[in-house]
Short mmCIF file of C-alpha atoms in Angstrom, two decimals:
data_model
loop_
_atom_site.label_atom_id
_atom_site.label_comp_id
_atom_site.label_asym_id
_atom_site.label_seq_id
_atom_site.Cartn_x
_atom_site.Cartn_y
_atom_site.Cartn_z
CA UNK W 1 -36.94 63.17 -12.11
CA UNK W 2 -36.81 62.55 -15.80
CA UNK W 3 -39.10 59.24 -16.03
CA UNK W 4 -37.09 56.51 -18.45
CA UNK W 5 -39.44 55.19 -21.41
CA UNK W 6 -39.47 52.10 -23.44
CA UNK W 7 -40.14 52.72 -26.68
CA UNK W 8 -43.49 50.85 -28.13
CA UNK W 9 -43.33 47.58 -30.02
CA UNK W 10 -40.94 44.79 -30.21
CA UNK W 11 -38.69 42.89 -32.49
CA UNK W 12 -42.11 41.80 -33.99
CA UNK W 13 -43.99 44.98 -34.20
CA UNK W 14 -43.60 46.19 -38.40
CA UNK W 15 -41.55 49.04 -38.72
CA UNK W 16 -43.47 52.42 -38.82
CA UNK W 17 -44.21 54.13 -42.24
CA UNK W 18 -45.11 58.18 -43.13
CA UNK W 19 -45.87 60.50 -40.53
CA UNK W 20 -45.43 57.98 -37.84
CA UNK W 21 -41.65 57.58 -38.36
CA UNK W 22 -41.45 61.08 -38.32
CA UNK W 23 -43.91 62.12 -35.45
CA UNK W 24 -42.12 60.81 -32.34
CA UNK W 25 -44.62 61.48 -29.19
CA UNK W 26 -43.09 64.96 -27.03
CA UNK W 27 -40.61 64.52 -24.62
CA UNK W 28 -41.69 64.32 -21.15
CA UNK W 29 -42.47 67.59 -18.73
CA UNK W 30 -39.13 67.02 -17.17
CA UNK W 31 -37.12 67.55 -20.80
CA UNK W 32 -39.17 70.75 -21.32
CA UNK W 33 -37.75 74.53 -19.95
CA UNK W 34 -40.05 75.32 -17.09
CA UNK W 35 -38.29 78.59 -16.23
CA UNK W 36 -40.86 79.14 -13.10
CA UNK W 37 -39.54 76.15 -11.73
CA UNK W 38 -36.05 77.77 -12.15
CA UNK W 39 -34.08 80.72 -10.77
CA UNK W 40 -33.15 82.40 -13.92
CA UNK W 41 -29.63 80.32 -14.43
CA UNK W 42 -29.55 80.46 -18.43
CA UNK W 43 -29.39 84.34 -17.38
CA UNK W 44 -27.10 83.66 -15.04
CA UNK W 45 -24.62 80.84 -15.41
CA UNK W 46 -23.30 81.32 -19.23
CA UNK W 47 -21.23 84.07 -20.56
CA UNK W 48 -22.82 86.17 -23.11
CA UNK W 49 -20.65 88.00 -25.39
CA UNK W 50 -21.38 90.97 -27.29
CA UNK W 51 -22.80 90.42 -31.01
CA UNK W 52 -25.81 90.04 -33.10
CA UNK W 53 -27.24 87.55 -30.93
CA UNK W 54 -26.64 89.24 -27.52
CA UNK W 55 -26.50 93.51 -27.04
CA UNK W 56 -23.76 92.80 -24.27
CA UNK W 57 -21.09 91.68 -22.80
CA UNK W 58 -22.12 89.29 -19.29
CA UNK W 59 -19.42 87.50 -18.13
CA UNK W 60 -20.22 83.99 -16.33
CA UNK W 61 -21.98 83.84 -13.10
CA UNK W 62 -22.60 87.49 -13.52
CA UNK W 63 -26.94 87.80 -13.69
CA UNK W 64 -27.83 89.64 -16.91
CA UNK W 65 -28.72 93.14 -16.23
CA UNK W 66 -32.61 92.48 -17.11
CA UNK W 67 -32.84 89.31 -14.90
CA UNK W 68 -35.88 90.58 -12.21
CA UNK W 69 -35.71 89.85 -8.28
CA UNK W 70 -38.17 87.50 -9.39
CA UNK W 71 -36.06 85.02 -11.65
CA UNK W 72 -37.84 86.48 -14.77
CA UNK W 73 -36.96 88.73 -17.58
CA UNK W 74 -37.65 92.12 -17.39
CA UNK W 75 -37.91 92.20 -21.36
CA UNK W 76 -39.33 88.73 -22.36
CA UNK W 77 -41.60 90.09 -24.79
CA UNK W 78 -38.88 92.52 -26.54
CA UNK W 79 -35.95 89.94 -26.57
CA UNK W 80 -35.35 90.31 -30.39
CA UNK W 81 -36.09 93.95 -30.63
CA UNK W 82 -34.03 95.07 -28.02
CA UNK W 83 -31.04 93.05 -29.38
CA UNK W 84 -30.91 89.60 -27.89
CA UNK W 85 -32.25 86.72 -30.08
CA UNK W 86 -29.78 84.51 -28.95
CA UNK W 87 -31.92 84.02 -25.30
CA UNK W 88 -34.88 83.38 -27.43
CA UNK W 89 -33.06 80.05 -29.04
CA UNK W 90 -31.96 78.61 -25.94
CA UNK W 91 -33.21 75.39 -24.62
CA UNK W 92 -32.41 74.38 -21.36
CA UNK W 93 -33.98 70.96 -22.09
CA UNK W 94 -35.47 71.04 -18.79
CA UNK W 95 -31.83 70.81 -17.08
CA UNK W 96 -32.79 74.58 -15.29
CA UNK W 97 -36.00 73.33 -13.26
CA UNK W 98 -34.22 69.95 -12.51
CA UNK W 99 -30.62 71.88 -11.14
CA UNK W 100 -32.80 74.65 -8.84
CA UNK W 101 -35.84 71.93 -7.57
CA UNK W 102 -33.97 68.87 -7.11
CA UNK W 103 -30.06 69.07 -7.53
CA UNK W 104 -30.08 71.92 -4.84
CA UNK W 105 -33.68 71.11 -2.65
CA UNK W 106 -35.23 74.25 -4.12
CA UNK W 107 -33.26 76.59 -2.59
CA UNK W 108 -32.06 79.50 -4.90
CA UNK W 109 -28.44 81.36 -5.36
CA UNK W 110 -29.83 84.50 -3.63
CA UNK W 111 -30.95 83.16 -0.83
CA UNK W 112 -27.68 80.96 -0.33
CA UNK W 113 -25.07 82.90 -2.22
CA UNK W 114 -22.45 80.50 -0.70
CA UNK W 115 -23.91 77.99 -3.20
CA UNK W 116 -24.03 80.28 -6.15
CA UNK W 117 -20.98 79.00 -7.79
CA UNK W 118 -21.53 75.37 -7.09
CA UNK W 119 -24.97 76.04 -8.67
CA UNK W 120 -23.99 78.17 -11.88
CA UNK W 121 -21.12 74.94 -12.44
CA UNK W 122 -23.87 71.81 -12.04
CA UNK W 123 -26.07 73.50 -14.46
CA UNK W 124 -23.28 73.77 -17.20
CA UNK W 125 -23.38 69.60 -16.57
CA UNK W 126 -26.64 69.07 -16.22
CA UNK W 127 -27.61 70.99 -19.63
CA UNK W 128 -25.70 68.75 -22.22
CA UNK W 129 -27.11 65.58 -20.02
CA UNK W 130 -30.50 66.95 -20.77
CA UNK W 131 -30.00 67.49 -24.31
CA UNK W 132 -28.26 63.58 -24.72
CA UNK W 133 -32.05 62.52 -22.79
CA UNK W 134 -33.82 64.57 -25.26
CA UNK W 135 -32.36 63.03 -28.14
CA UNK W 136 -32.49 59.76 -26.64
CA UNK W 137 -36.30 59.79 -26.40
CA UNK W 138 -36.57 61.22 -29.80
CA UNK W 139 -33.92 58.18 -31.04
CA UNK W 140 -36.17 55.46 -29.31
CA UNK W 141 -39.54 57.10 -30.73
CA UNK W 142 -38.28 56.32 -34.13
CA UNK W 143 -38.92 52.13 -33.07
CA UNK W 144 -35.38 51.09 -34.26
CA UNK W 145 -34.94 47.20 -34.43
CA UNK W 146 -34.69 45.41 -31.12
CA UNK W 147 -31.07 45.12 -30.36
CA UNK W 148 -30.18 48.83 -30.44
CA UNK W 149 -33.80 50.10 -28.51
CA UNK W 150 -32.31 48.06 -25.82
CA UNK W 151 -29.02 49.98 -26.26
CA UNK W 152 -30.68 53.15 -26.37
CA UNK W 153 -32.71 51.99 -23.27
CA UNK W 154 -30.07 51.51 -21.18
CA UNK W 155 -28.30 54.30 -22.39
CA UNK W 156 -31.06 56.31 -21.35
CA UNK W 157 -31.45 55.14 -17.90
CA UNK W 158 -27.63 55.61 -17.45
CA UNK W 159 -28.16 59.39 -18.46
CA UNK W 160 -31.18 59.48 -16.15
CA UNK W 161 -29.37 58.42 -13.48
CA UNK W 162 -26.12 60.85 -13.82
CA UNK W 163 -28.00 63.68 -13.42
CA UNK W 164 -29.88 62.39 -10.30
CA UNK W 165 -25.99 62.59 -8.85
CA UNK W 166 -24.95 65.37 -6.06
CA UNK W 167 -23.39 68.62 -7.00
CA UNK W 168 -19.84 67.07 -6.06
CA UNK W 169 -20.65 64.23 -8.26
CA UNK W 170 -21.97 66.14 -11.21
CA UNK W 171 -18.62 67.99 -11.59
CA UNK W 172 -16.92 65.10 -11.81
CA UNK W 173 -18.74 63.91 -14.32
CA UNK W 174 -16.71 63.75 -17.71
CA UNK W 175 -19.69 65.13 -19.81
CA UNK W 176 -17.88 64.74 -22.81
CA UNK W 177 -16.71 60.87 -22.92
CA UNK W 178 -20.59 60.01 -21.83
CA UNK W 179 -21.90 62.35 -24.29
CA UNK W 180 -19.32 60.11 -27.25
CA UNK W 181 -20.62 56.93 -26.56
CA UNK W 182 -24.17 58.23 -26.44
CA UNK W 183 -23.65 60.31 -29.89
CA UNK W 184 -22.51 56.75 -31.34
CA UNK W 185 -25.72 55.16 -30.62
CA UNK W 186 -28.07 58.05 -31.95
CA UNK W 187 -25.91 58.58 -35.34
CA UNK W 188 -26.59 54.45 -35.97
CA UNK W 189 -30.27 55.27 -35.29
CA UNK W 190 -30.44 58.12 -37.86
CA UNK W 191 -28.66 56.36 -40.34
CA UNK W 192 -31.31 53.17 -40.09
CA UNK W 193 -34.38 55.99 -39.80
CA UNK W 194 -32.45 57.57 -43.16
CA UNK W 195 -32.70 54.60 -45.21
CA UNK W 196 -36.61 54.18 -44.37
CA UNK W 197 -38.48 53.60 -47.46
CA UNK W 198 -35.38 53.16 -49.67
CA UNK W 199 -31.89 54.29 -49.55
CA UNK W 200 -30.14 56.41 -47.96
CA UNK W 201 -29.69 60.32 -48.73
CA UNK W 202 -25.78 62.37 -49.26
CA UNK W 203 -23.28 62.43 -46.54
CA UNK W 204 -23.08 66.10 -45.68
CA UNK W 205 -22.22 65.87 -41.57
CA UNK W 206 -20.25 68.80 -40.24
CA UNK W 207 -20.86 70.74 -43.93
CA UNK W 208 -19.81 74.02 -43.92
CA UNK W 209 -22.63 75.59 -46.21
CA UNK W 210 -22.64 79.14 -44.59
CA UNK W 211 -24.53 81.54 -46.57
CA UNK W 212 -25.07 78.29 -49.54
CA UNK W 213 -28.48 78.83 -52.07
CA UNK W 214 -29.22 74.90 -51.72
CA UNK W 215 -32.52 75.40 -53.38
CA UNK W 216 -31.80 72.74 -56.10
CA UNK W 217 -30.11 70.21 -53.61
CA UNK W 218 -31.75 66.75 -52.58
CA UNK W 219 -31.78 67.00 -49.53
CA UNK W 220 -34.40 64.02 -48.70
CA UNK W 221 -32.53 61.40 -46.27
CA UNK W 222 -28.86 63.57 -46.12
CA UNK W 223 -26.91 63.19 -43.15
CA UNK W 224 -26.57 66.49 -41.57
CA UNK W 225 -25.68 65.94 -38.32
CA UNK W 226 -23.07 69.45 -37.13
CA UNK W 227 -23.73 70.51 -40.72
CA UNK W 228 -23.49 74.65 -40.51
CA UNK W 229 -26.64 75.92 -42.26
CA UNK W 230 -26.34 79.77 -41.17
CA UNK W 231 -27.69 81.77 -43.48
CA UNK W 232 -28.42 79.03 -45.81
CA UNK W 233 -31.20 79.19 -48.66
CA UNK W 234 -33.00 76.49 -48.09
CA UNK W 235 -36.43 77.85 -49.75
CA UNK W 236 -39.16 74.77 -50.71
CA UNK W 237 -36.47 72.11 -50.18
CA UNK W 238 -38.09 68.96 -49.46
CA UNK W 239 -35.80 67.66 -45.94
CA UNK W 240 -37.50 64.42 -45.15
CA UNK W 241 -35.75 61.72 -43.46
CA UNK W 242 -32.76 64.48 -42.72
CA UNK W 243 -30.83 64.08 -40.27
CA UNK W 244 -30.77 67.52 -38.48
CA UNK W 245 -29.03 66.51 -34.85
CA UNK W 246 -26.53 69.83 -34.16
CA UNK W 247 -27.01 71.21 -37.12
CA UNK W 248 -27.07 75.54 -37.29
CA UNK W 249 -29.90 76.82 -39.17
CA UNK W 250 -29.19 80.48 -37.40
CA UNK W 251 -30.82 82.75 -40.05
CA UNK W 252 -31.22 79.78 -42.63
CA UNK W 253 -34.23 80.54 -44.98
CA UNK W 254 -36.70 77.79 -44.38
CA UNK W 255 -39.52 79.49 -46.17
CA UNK W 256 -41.76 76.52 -48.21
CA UNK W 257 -39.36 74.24 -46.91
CA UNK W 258 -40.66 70.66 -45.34
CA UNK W 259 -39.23 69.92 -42.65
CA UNK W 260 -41.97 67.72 -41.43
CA UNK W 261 -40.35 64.57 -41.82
CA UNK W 262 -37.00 65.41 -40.54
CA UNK W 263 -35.39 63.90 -37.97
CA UNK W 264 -34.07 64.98 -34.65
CA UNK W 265 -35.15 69.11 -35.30
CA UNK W 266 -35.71 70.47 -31.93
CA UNK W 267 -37.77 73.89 -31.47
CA UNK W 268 -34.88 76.07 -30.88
CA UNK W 269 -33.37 75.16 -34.04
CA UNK W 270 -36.58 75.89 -35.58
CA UNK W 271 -36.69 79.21 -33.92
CA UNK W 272 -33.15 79.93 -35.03
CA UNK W 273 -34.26 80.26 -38.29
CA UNK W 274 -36.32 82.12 -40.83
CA UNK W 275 -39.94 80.84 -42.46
CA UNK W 276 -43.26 81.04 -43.21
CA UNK W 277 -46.71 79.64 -42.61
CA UNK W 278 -46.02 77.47 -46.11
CA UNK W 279 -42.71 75.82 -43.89
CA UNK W 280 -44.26 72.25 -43.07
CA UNK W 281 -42.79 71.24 -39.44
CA UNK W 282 -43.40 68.02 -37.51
CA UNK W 283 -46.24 68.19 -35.47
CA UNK W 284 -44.12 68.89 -32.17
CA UNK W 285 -43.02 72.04 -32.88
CA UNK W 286 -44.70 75.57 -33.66
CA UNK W 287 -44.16 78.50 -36.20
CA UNK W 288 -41.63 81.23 -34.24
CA UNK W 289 -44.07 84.04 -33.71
CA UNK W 290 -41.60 86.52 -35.56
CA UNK W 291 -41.54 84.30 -38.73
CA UNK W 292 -45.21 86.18 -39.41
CA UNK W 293 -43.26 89.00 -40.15
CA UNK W 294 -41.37 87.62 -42.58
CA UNK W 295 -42.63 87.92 -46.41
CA UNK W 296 -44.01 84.81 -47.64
CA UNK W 297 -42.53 82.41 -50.54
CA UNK W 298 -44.63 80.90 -53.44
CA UNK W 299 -45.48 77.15 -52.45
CA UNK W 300 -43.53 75.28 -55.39
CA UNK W 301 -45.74 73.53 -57.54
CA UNK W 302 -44.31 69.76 -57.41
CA UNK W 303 -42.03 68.00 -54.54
CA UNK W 304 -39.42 67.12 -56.87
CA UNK W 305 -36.26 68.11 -56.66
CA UNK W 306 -33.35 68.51 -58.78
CA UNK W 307 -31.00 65.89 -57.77
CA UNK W 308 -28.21 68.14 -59.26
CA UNK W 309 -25.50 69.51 -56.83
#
């Protein structure tokens, strides 16, 4: 089970400054993919369709075609080369290892195909409640004032404790009214983590900035929560105190860019997208092995930023 954690310091305790705002400690084991805990459901349970992020068609509850007898994948190490990046972005959150060892006692879909289905179902619930405890522990990391840590808190345990529900009681579950009111209480945290240090940054949530050369946009403290960054040029911009929950940075050009003061950036997101050993990340996450193959941009020579749209 996911253990619940009360974030350090109290209505007392001086708000945190630098790296420490932006440096929340690592989730837990239980909010981290442990696919040997698992039996394969990510290659399993969701539909795949044919594109640039998947080289077929899989409809859902069908096992992918290089899914072993073992629950691994027969072509881990060629995922991108043999034309499926999209399984090497996907975070489970932990929800896989929690749905196989406790949900269902361990027991997998091929041993008890009568419980495939039932299976394949609780893990599409059990993935978003995952993701909500992820960003949860990230939100309560950040040491907001007193009033909403106890919010978050509770909002927390109340996750915790959905997903310790039965299979009949996790598809009851309306996944997406939970996931509103939690979503309220982590977009007032980013806002108060945005305005850290002075004010706050641009309103861009949900932008649509597909394929945008945002080079010369200040970027330090935006709101950019579901903003659509595919493809974007985002080359030495300085993101710190960003607010990055949901946003797609599929193919987004993160080379020079410092990202490690943003908030809410989760690995896959990172992976997603496209950078160099001079992209500055929070120290949580890691350099994507494949971004060594990618040529490397100049370091810029000063951390200001046209403010110029």
């Amino acid at each position: 089970m996911v253990s619940v954690r009360e974030a350090a310091g109290s209505s007392a305790t001086p708000q945190p400054t630098g790296a420490e705002l932006h440096d929340p400690a690592p989730a837990g084991g239980g909010l981290r993919a442990d696919c040997a805990r698992c039996f394969g459901l990510c290659c399993v349970a969701p539909a795949f369709a044919a594109s640039a992020d998947f080289a077929l068609d899989k409809p859902a509850g069908q096992p992918c075609r290089n899914l072993r007898p073992d629950f691994g994948c027969g072509i881990h190490a060629e995922l991108r080369d043999r034309g499926f990046p999209g399984c090497t972005v996907f975070d489970c959150f932990g929800a896989g290892q929690r749905v196989a060892q406790e949900t269902f006692g361990g027991r997998d879909w091929r041993a008890a195909p009568q419980s495939a289905r039932q299976m394949f179902d609780v893990f599409a619930v059990m993935r978003p409640l995952h993701e909500l405890l992820w960003y949860l522990t990230e939100a309560l990391a950040l040491r907001p004032p007193a009033e909403l840590r106890e919010e978050l808190s509770a909002a927390l345990a109340e996750t915790d404790r959905l997903a310790t529900g039965s299979p009949q009681t996790l598809l009851t579950l309306d996944v997406d009214a939970h996931r509103g009111k939690v979503n309220a209480l982590l977009s007032r945290t980013g806002d108060l983590a945005r305005t850290h240090g002075g004010a706050a940054g641009a309103d861009h949530r949900g932008a649509g900035w597909v394929g945008r050369d945002l080079r010369r946009a200040d970027l330090r403290g935006a709101n950019l929560r579901g903003a659509l960054l595919i493809a974007a040029d985002l080359r030495g911009v300085d993101l710190a105190r960003a607010d990055l929950t949901g946003a797609d940075l599929r193919a987004a050009d993160l080379r020079g860019a410092d990202l490690s003061g943003s908030l809410f950036l989760h690995q896959s997101q990172v992976d997603a997208a496209r950078g160099d050993r001079h992209t500055r990340l929070p120290a949580r996450l890691t350099h994507p092995a494949h971004w060594s193959t990618l040529p490397l941009t100049p370091r810029p020579p000063s951390r200001r930023r046209n403010r110029n749209r």
